[in-house]
Amino acid sequence: MWFAEAPQRVFINEVSVRDGFQIEPQFVPTEQKIALIDALSATGLAKIEITSFVSPKAIPNLRDAEAVAKQIRRHEDVTYVALVPNARGGERALECGLDEINLVMSASETHNRANMRMTCEQSLAQFRGVMDLVRGTDLAVSGCVATSFGCPFEGGIAPARVRWAAEQYLAMGMHAITLADTTGMADPRQVGELVSTFREWFPGVPLTLHFHNTRGMGLANVLAGLAAGATSFDASLGGLGGCPFAPGATGNICTEDLVHMLESSGIPTGVDLDRLLGVARALPDVVGHDVSGQVLKAGKRTELHPAPSLGAGQ
Amino acid sequence: MWFAEAPQRVFINEVSVRDGFQIEPQFVPTEQKIALIDALSATGLAKIEITSFVSPKAIPNLRDAEAVAKQIRRHEDVTYVALVPNARGGERALECGLDEINLVMSASETHNRANMRMTCEQSLAQFRGVMDLVRGTDLAVSGCVATSFGCPFEGGIAPARVRWAAEQYLAMGMHAITLADTTGMADPRQVGELVSTFREWFPGVPLTLHFHNTRGMGLANVLAGLAAGATSFDASLGGLGGCPFAPGATGNICTEDLVHMLESSGIPTGVDLDRLLGVARALPDVVGHDVSGQVLKAGKRTELHPAPSLGAGQ
């Protein structure tokens, strides 16, 4: 075996509609978002992060959060998630009947101030407000520790800081943790070590990894995460999303490339790759530009070509 | 640890000047090839594949093989390699005083006919002619098994076929083997399994892996190869090279992205990454188009950004 412990199933959380679309130069029309989510729902993905219940002023591209959340056709096997920054966002998520909300704070104080315009303590105070609101409801809550693998302003992030953030989340009742490599700084060794350590700190706590392919290491980091026991990953159709500090760099790891790698390696994802590629094929028209996914350009590895005919004597 | 057995040092064979330039739409002028090789020689790379002693009619882009081989400034720590298809090529390599030659046959009979215009038996006969010629000289000879991980015409390649090819090579006196994923079909599990098996079949035989990033799995395959004990990899500056069957897809794994991943992970490569990035930065001007390397676009992960200044009260 290539791993000591091969995963039985990998769970993929599709984030393009939220994490990708929020930074697109053009607003993606509501009906196109809904059509995309509905198409994604039929591919076998475990989760889809469909929008963010933030202020429309903060992220105008997601100003149609309610319309999207209410008009999609829910598939019973898919968990529908939204990002929520505060209690008001939590109310909106409850009103829309989401399955899960995702609360995000950076391990890096500097990044949290830049990204959320709050100190980490202020973020945690907001989250406590959300938890008070959702207590007793069916809404699941996961907490994301952004910049867990490095901060573009501060540099390295001490694992103890990641642990502190996760402890705060769990103490207030969140049921799952995402460790995010927000700007693509993670390397495979670091991923292996942090995932192993996380599993020792928090045995049994569901863990999701969120990687970017900014420096080409995205799928290698997935492999390192898998080898250390992680089985749940965020990914984005076409590799949408990205880092404002690296123009020209790729964004989130690409869902179809991830599924292709895992299924080729014999690791089930539950996703119908052909169907997913069909959805991905329409993405450049939706966003109005080329996207970074490789399998869409090159075809699956199983797609063969006719052998060139050779002249006589050759 | 993230691996059972972490490599002490990884050796990189830079193939851009041969494998990349041979398929560029424009001929790269001889003096630019020489300047590039000289710059690469000062970065700490273990090997550089500088040209191919083929017929100028077959590969017009490398028609300056002798001029390049004779005019580069040799660095004592670098092994200079050329691809050689037959005894005539071997004579030219000897005359130019190369350190090593690389003989290539595909594991796939169909691919060998398409690529080399010979059956595998005809390729092996050519190689025997080369080995007769170089016997008793200082010229090292490595044999590359192309399409070891899959053939774009035939599909899957049986490991037994790869073993057969390597046995033929070793029996005629070659000292090292390269397993090449010629069109980017390898997946990490397959790499781990084939490398482990190869090391059981041929204990002590130096092994190099040649990966393409056609479907985004290139660096993940390196990681799988490392975990199985491989320590030597081909790579191409800027990710030059590629597959004629996948327009728009990336080519060879990118040297600077590979070095960045390995050094970030604490695995020494001997390469000065900053110096290598300096050489890579000039590459788009040499070839006249953008290249696929990610680290050049995004910067090293250690390159920090100034934190945005925030307004009062935020």
XYZ file of C-alpha atoms in Angstrom:
628
model
C 0.000 0.000 0.000
C 1.023 3.562 -0.614
C -0.470 4.774 2.690
C -0.400 3.036 6.029
C -4.129 3.720 6.257
C -5.987 4.317 2.983
C -9.172 6.354 3.246
C -12.458 4.540 2.554
C -14.136 7.662 1.266
C -13.227 11.295 0.819
C -15.831 14.026 1.334
C -15.679 17.134 -0.806
C -17.152 20.510 0.061
C -17.625 22.568 -3.106
C -16.914 26.250 -2.425
C -16.861 27.874 -5.871
C -20.236 29.555 -5.555
C -19.224 31.315 -2.334
C -15.411 31.492 -2.202
C -14.999 31.775 -5.959
C -17.841 34.038 -6.972
C -17.282 36.515 -4.130
C -14.101 37.808 -5.785
C -15.122 37.572 -9.440
C -14.886 40.896 -11.249
C -18.478 40.492 -12.497
C -21.624 39.690 -10.494
C -22.860 36.228 -11.485
C -26.641 36.492 -12.038
C -28.762 34.811 -9.389
C -30.396 32.368 -11.810
C -26.961 31.250 -13.006
C -25.831 30.663 -9.429
C -28.950 28.604 -8.776
C -28.546 26.598 -11.979
C -24.912 25.900 -11.105
C -25.727 24.776 -7.560
C -28.544 22.562 -8.852
C -26.189 20.989 -11.379
C -23.523 20.498 -8.694
C -26.131 18.910 -6.396
C -26.581 16.101 -8.920
C -22.869 15.184 -9.086
C -22.552 13.389 -5.753
C -20.698 16.123 -3.854
C -21.050 15.792 -0.080
C -21.444 19.514 0.634
C -21.909 22.756 -1.244
C -21.139 26.150 0.262
C -23.753 28.184 -1.556
C -23.369 31.748 -0.315
C -22.365 34.061 2.480
C -24.844 35.867 4.735
C -22.712 38.976 4.991
C -23.629 42.567 4.356
C -24.328 43.196 0.661
C -22.058 46.236 1.020
C -19.142 44.077 2.146
C -19.519 41.520 -0.662
C -21.829 42.847 -3.383
C -21.316 39.700 -5.485
C -23.260 37.685 -2.871
C -26.036 40.224 -2.314
C -28.542 37.610 -3.510
C -27.867 35.178 -0.641
C -31.533 34.704 0.331
C -32.721 34.266 -3.254
C -30.053 31.656 -3.905
C -30.646 29.790 -0.655
C -34.416 29.698 -1.108
C -34.587 28.859 -4.801
C -32.092 26.031 -5.171
C -33.475 22.517 -5.418
C -32.199 20.678 -2.365
C -30.783 17.212 -2.897
C -31.266 14.994 0.145
C -27.677 13.683 0.091
C -26.079 17.129 -0.044
C -25.339 19.336 2.953
C -25.942 22.999 2.073
C -23.640 25.399 3.876
C -23.324 29.161 4.080
C -20.687 31.398 5.549
C -21.937 33.544 8.397
C -20.016 36.405 10.053
C -22.333 37.313 12.929
C -25.687 36.742 14.640
C -27.558 38.631 11.923
C -26.051 36.239 9.377
C -27.041 33.333 11.609
C -30.646 34.573 11.637
C -30.679 34.759 7.865
C -29.236 31.226 7.594
C -31.896 29.873 9.967
C -34.622 31.668 8.087
C -33.410 30.075 4.836
C -33.249 26.619 6.397
C -29.573 25.992 5.693
C -28.097 22.701 6.923
C -24.854 24.156 8.203
C -23.085 27.444 8.751
C -19.398 28.140 8.638
C -17.784 30.747 10.902
C -14.355 32.045 9.915
C -11.622 33.693 11.957
C -7.945 33.881 11.075
C -5.306 32.396 13.332
C -3.327 35.491 12.409
C -4.467 38.596 14.285
C -3.168 40.795 11.457
C -4.998 38.818 8.785
C -8.222 38.809 10.792
C -8.087 42.588 11.098
C -7.414 42.944 7.368
C -10.013 40.396 6.282
C -12.753 40.761 8.901
C -11.936 44.231 10.223
C -12.072 42.817 13.735
C -9.651 41.537 16.327
C -9.781 37.805 16.965
C -11.501 38.477 20.306
C -14.136 40.524 18.505
C -14.638 37.664 16.031
C -15.063 35.188 18.863
C -17.589 37.509 20.525
C -19.586 37.564 17.273
C -19.418 33.790 17.100
C -20.743 33.466 20.660
C -23.706 35.529 19.545
C -24.269 33.131 16.653
C -23.981 30.089 18.912
C -26.519 31.577 21.358
C -28.882 32.027 18.452
C -28.587 28.564 16.920
C -28.506 26.570 20.163
C -31.365 24.099 20.150
C -31.874 24.311 16.382
C -30.870 21.700 13.795
C -28.296 24.023 12.245
C -24.809 22.506 12.319
C -21.917 24.901 12.886
C -18.358 24.456 11.711
C -15.519 26.811 12.528
C -12.804 27.660 10.080
C -9.342 28.684 11.244
C -8.069 30.797 8.348
C -4.305 31.241 7.774
C -3.671 28.047 9.790
C -0.619 27.272 7.659
C 0.794 30.785 7.368
C -0.186 34.433 7.073
C 0.821 36.627 4.131
C 1.462 39.486 6.579
C 2.881 37.753 9.659
C 4.525 34.712 8.065
C 4.566 31.467 10.059
C 1.683 30.653 12.393
C 2.483 28.686 15.549
C 0.479 25.438 15.776
C -0.371 26.468 19.341
C -2.275 29.427 17.913
C -4.288 27.106 15.665
C -5.002 24.917 18.666
C -6.153 27.927 20.660
C -8.583 28.967 17.927
C -9.982 25.444 17.575
C -10.371 25.163 21.353
C -12.353 28.404 21.408
C -14.614 27.080 18.647
C -15.219 23.725 20.296
C -15.767 25.287 23.708
C -18.629 27.364 22.312
C -20.239 24.292 20.760
C -19.106 24.125 17.138
C -19.136 20.559 15.895
C -16.372 20.565 13.271
C -13.190 22.432 12.350
C -11.723 23.519 9.031
C -8.034 24.364 8.823
C -7.577 26.740 5.908
C -4.472 27.556 3.935
C -5.995 30.854 2.930
C -3.233 32.117 0.652
C -1.515 28.900 -0.435
C 1.454 28.861 1.949
C 1.163 25.264 3.230
C 3.721 22.649 2.268
C 3.181 18.882 2.425
C 5.391 18.277 5.451
C 3.631 21.004 7.400
C 0.230 19.606 6.408
C 1.204 16.114 7.521
C 2.489 17.390 10.841
C -0.386 19.765 11.627
C -3.061 17.217 10.704
C -1.401 14.523 12.827
C -1.093 16.936 15.721
C -4.675 18.148 15.336
C -5.942 14.588 15.511
C -3.980 14.065 18.724
C -5.283 17.291 20.247
C -8.902 16.738 19.218
C -9.579 13.038 18.706
C -12.885 12.432 16.965
C -13.464 16.066 15.971
C -14.422 16.227 12.269
C -11.662 18.000 10.349
C -11.811 19.572 6.892
C -8.778 20.919 5.028
C -8.990 23.941 2.758
C -6.079 24.335 0.342
C -5.141 26.755 -2.385
C -2.945 25.907 -5.338
C -1.224 29.313 -5.309
C 2.259 27.816 -5.453
C 1.364 24.550 -7.196
C 1.309 22.436 -4.010
C -2.468 22.089 -3.619
C -2.963 18.452 -4.598
C 0.334 17.421 -2.985
C -1.007 18.950 0.230
C -4.196 16.908 -0.151
C -2.074 13.786 -0.441
C -0.117 14.730 2.684
C -3.388 15.414 4.489
C -4.830 12.062 3.431
C -1.697 10.262 4.569
C -2.130 11.897 7.991
C -5.758 10.785 8.213
C -7.814 13.696 6.866
C -10.807 12.671 4.748
C -12.648 15.940 4.092
C -11.525 18.723 1.744
C -12.806 22.015 0.421
C -12.364 22.505 -3.322
C -13.639 24.860 -5.991
C -14.934 24.068 -9.459
C -12.410 25.215 -12.056
C -10.080 26.277 -9.233
C -12.056 29.514 -8.811
C -11.151 31.796 -5.950
C -7.726 33.083 -5.209
C -5.467 35.415 -3.449
C -5.443 39.167 -4.052
C -1.715 39.205 -3.272
C -0.761 36.894 -6.127
C -2.196 38.096 -9.411
C -1.972 35.396 -12.067
C -1.709 32.675 -9.450
C -4.327 29.946 -9.245
C -6.875 29.908 -6.442
C -8.530 27.127 -4.494
C -7.651 23.580 -5.419
C -9.764 22.566 -8.391
C -12.644 20.198 -7.590
C -12.576 18.255 -10.840
C -8.781 17.845 -10.695
C -9.083 16.660 -7.081
C -11.831 14.160 -7.895
C -9.845 12.939 -10.905
C -6.724 12.371 -8.781
C -8.595 10.598 -5.994
C -10.746 8.395 -8.218
C -7.705 7.535 -10.378
C -5.948 6.519 -7.171
C -8.847 4.281 -6.191
C -10.136 6.545 -3.420
C -13.925 6.953 -3.668
C -15.349 10.468 -3.483
C -18.979 9.705 -4.256
C -18.690 12.165 -7.155
C -19.582 11.308 -10.755
C -16.507 12.781 -12.474
C -18.057 12.926 -15.951
C -21.059 14.777 -14.653
C -18.817 17.148 -12.675
C -16.696 17.819 -15.776
C -19.882 18.600 -17.663
C -20.725 21.255 -15.063
C -17.156 22.586 -15.056
C -17.204 22.886 -18.852
C -19.895 25.561 -18.591
C -18.021 27.589 -15.954
C -15.893 29.818 -18.232
C -19.118 31.101 -19.806
C -20.616 31.794 -16.377
C -17.633 33.793 -15.116
C -16.524 35.181 -18.474
C -12.926 33.983 -18.352
C -10.755 30.898 -18.595
C -10.372 28.843 -15.409
C -7.362 26.955 -14.109
C -8.579 23.348 -13.990
C -6.243 20.976 -15.839
C -8.404 17.889 -16.414
C -10.934 19.910 -18.370
C -8.156 21.005 -20.751
C -6.308 17.701 -20.999
C -9.172 15.244 -20.630
C -9.291 12.405 -18.138
C -6.277 10.106 -18.130
C -8.493 7.337 -19.455
C -9.441 9.305 -22.571
C -7.308 7.706 -25.262
C -6.248 9.117 -28.618
C -6.072 7.386 -31.992
C -2.517 6.335 -32.823
C -1.059 8.383 -35.651
C -0.850 6.404 -38.900
C 2.726 5.914 -40.050
C 4.110 5.885 -43.584
C 5.364 2.703 -45.215
C 8.602 1.362 -43.831
C 8.271 3.218 -40.567
C 7.144 12.223 10.576
C 5.143 12.538 7.417
C 7.148 9.786 5.702
C 8.461 6.601 7.204
C 11.802 7.401 5.572
C 12.469 11.059 4.716
C 14.916 11.647 1.884
C 18.261 13.220 2.814
C 18.642 14.885 -0.551
C 16.689 15.039 -3.774
C 18.491 15.228 -7.125
C 16.950 17.228 -9.940
C 17.619 16.752 -13.641
C 16.672 19.922 -15.530
C 15.182 19.037 -18.927
C 13.773 22.338 -20.248
C 16.541 22.940 -22.798
C 15.978 19.547 -24.415
C 12.453 18.371 -23.597
C 10.995 21.871 -23.514
C 12.741 23.624 -26.385
C 12.293 20.717 -28.797
C 8.566 21.422 -29.111
C 8.633 25.230 -28.901
C 7.018 26.879 -31.924
C 10.124 29.059 -32.394
C 13.782 27.991 -32.586
C 15.595 29.312 -29.508
C 18.874 30.863 -30.726
C 22.010 28.897 -29.834
C 23.549 31.697 -27.753
C 20.344 31.925 -25.698
C 20.396 28.178 -25.060
C 24.025 28.424 -23.944
C 23.340 31.403 -21.692
C 20.397 29.577 -20.131
C 22.389 26.398 -19.493
C 25.263 28.438 -18.023
C 22.835 30.230 -15.720
C 21.219 26.923 -14.716
C 24.664 25.433 -14.030
C 25.179 28.004 -11.287
C 21.948 27.171 -9.413
C 23.033 23.890 -7.825
C 21.065 21.538 -10.082
C 22.491 17.998 -10.106
C 22.023 17.385 -13.850
C 21.077 19.288 -16.963
C 19.841 17.601 -20.132
C 21.223 20.056 -22.655
C 20.238 18.736 -26.081
C 19.413 15.735 -28.229
C 21.813 14.228 -30.768
C 19.058 13.395 -33.208
C 18.783 14.213 -36.882
C 18.279 17.960 -37.424
C 15.474 16.991 -39.770
C 13.655 15.110 -37.012
C 13.943 17.929 -34.456
C 14.993 21.180 -36.160
C 14.805 23.084 -32.841
C 17.845 21.117 -31.581
C 19.892 21.327 -34.802
C 22.588 23.171 -32.858
C 23.375 20.236 -30.548
C 27.171 20.301 -31.104
C 27.443 24.075 -30.770
C 25.514 24.006 -27.500
C 27.421 21.051 -26.095
C 30.818 22.517 -26.960
C 30.233 26.119 -25.947
C 28.573 25.822 -22.535
C 30.753 26.461 -19.504
C 30.871 23.192 -17.599
C 30.351 23.353 -13.859
C 32.215 20.582 -12.062
C 29.252 19.664 -9.849
C 26.785 19.317 -12.730
C 26.288 16.214 -14.859
C 25.607 17.197 -18.485
C 23.304 14.817 -20.308
C 22.053 14.499 -23.866
C 19.389 12.355 -25.421
C 20.725 9.934 -28.008
C 18.592 7.803 -30.358
C 21.258 5.645 -32.041
C 24.971 4.926 -32.492
C 25.489 8.024 -34.632
C 24.076 10.094 -31.768
C 26.358 8.250 -29.378
C 29.377 9.181 -31.515
C 28.346 12.814 -31.456
C 27.888 12.723 -27.662
C 31.344 11.164 -27.207
C 32.913 13.711 -29.531
C 31.357 16.519 -27.476
C 32.561 14.995 -24.204
C 29.128 14.677 -22.579
C 28.981 13.125 -19.096
C 25.924 10.994 -19.726
C 23.525 9.959 -22.450
C 19.884 9.073 -22.133
C 18.288 6.421 -24.372
C 14.489 6.434 -24.663
C 12.059 3.716 -25.654
C 8.372 3.552 -24.810
C 6.941 0.662 -22.839
C 4.010 0.988 -25.242
C 4.723 -0.525 -28.646
C 2.177 1.823 -30.242
C 3.697 4.917 -28.637
C 7.215 3.863 -29.601
C 6.150 3.503 -33.221
C 4.444 6.910 -33.149
C 7.259 8.668 -31.304
C 10.391 6.891 -32.547
C 9.041 5.368 -35.777
C 10.472 2.029 -34.679
C 9.251 -1.115 -32.985
C 10.558 -1.660 -29.465
C 12.852 -4.413 -30.782
C 14.251 -1.971 -33.330
C 14.842 0.581 -30.552
C 16.658 -2.026 -28.458
C 18.815 -2.951 -31.478
C 19.786 0.718 -31.848
C 20.607 0.862 -28.149
C 22.876 -2.186 -28.433
C 24.767 -0.312 -31.127
C 25.157 2.629 -28.771
C 26.325 0.406 -25.915
C 28.926 -1.266 -28.186
C 30.220 2.169 -29.053
C 30.483 3.598 -25.542
C 31.821 0.461 -23.826
C 35.143 1.276 -22.196
C 34.542 5.041 -22.272
C 33.637 7.283 -19.328
C 30.216 8.045 -20.773
C 27.419 7.026 -18.396
C 24.241 5.683 -19.977
C 20.750 5.853 -18.537
C 17.695 4.271 -20.094
C 14.293 5.883 -20.039
C 11.121 3.812 -20.187
C 8.604 6.236 -21.694
C 4.848 5.759 -21.093
C 5.669 3.680 -17.982
C 2.479 4.901 -16.293
C 0.149 4.774 -19.270
C -0.015 5.281 -23.036
C -2.324 7.825 -24.677
C -3.056 5.264 -27.436
C -3.078 1.934 -25.596
C -4.195 3.031 -22.130
C -2.829 1.146 -19.120
C 0.687 -0.316 -19.251
C 1.323 -3.547 -17.358
C 4.107 -3.193 -14.774
C 5.565 -6.413 -16.229
C 6.139 -4.547 -19.493
C 8.037 -1.803 -17.628
C 10.080 -4.488 -15.909
C 10.858 -6.126 -19.258
C 12.108 -2.827 -20.711
C 14.278 -2.077 -17.660
C 15.704 -5.608 -17.743
C 16.670 -5.143 -21.394
C 18.390 -1.862 -20.533
C 20.296 -3.247 -17.557
C 21.292 -6.401 -19.440
C 23.021 -4.308 -22.097
C 24.926 -2.342 -19.476
C 22.968 0.839 -18.772
C 23.615 2.089 -15.262
C 20.371 3.835 -14.371
C 16.680 3.847 -15.264
C 14.144 6.628 -15.704
C 10.440 5.822 -15.520
C 8.610 8.478 -17.492
C 4.984 9.528 -17.324
C 5.226 10.880 -20.845
C 1.729 12.303 -21.180
C 0.740 12.905 -17.561
C -1.366 9.813 -16.890
C 0.211 8.696 -13.589
C -1.696 8.929 -10.331
C -0.148 8.960 -6.857
C -1.218 5.461 -5.890
C 0.174 4.028 -9.115
C 3.450 5.919 -8.591
C 3.812 4.625 -5.058
C 3.134 1.068 -6.166
C 5.358 1.074 -9.263
C 8.283 2.709 -7.454
C 8.044 0.248 -4.569
C 7.868 -2.656 -7.004
C 10.745 -1.317 -9.087
C 12.948 -1.107 -5.992
C 12.113 -4.728 -5.185
C 12.845 -5.857 -8.746
C 16.068 -3.882 -9.107
C 17.560 -3.171 -5.688
C 20.343 -0.600 -5.873
C 19.623 0.475 -9.459
C 19.483 4.288 -9.605
C 15.942 5.388 -10.453
C 14.729 8.739 -11.775
C 11.072 9.699 -12.150
C 9.836 11.925 -14.961
C 6.398 13.446 -14.407
C 4.152 15.789 -16.316
C 1.565 18.057 -14.729
C -0.934 17.520 -17.542
C -3.794 16.723 -15.181
C -2.536 18.665 -12.151
C -1.071 15.634 -10.341
C 2.634 16.288 -11.027
C 3.807 17.393 -7.596
C 1.465 14.956 -5.838
C 3.141 12.214 -7.868
C 6.549 13.468 -6.734
C 5.355 13.199 -3.147
C 4.111 9.652 -3.747
C 7.445 8.794 -5.397
C 9.409 10.233 -2.472
C 7.284 8.302 0.007
C 8.151 5.111 -1.913
C 11.879 5.890 -1.797
C 12.621 7.727 -5.066
C 15.113 10.590 -4.734
C 15.754 11.700 -8.306
C 13.343 13.618 -10.539
C 13.276 15.221 -13.962
C 11.763 18.700 -14.067
C 11.585 21.590 -16.488
C 12.081 25.288 -15.840
C 8.751 27.093 -16.107
C 7.067 23.737 -16.701
C 8.128 23.842 -20.376
C 7.424 20.825 -22.520
C 4.106 19.180 -22.929
C 1.845 16.846 -24.666
C 0.635 17.337 -28.229
C -2.604 15.573 -27.321
C -3.618 18.086 -24.674
C -3.500 21.626 -26.006
C -3.656 24.150 -23.179
C -2.477 21.594 -20.648
C 0.730 22.144 -18.721
C 3.845 20.136 -19.547
C 6.637 18.742 -17.428
C 6.539 19.417 -13.712
C 7.996 22.857 -13.102
C 11.507 22.887 -11.631
C 11.124 26.014 -9.528
C 7.757 24.848 -8.146
C 9.310 21.454 -7.319
C 12.317 23.011 -5.581
C 10.014 25.387 -3.697
C 7.842 22.491 -2.468
C 10.786 20.336 -1.433
C 12.788 23.080 0.271
C 9.633 24.354 2.035
C 9.143 20.794 3.271
C 12.699 20.653 4.607
C 14.004 18.322 1.898
C 17.336 19.585 0.515
C 17.734 19.765 -3.252
C 21.096 21.505 -3.441
C 19.404 24.198 -5.536
C 19.514 27.913 -4.710
C 15.831 28.718 -5.205
C 16.288 32.482 -5.511
C 18.909 32.021 -8.178
C 16.718 29.498 -9.991
C 13.741 31.892 -9.867
C 15.989 34.565 -11.335
C 16.734 32.288 -14.287
C 13.068 31.297 -14.626
C 12.022 34.964 -14.672
C 13.870 35.419 -17.977
C 12.297 32.364 -19.598
C 9.117 33.953 -21.046
C 11.342 36.347 -23.023
C 13.450 33.442 -24.304
C 10.474 31.401 -25.538
C 8.193 34.303 -26.381
C 5.207 33.234 -24.273
C 3.980 32.904 -20.715
C 5.018 29.755 -18.835
C 3.074 27.690 -16.320
C 5.215 27.944 -13.165
C 3.200 29.097 -10.159
C 5.885 30.256 -7.717
C 7.163 32.814 -10.186
C 3.676 34.335 -10.363
C 2.779 34.100 -6.683
C 6.203 34.537 -5.088
C 7.751 32.193 -2.551
C 5.588 31.402 0.440
C 8.045 33.288 2.631
C 7.561 36.522 0.685
C 5.314 38.538 2.963
C 3.069 41.467 2.100
C 2.481 44.696 4.022
C -0.721 44.526 6.037
C -3.382 46.865 4.647
C -3.876 49.926 6.826
C -7.347 50.082 8.305
C -9.522 53.101 8.922
C -10.255 54.386 12.437
C -12.497 52.203 14.536
C -11.817 49.080 12.535
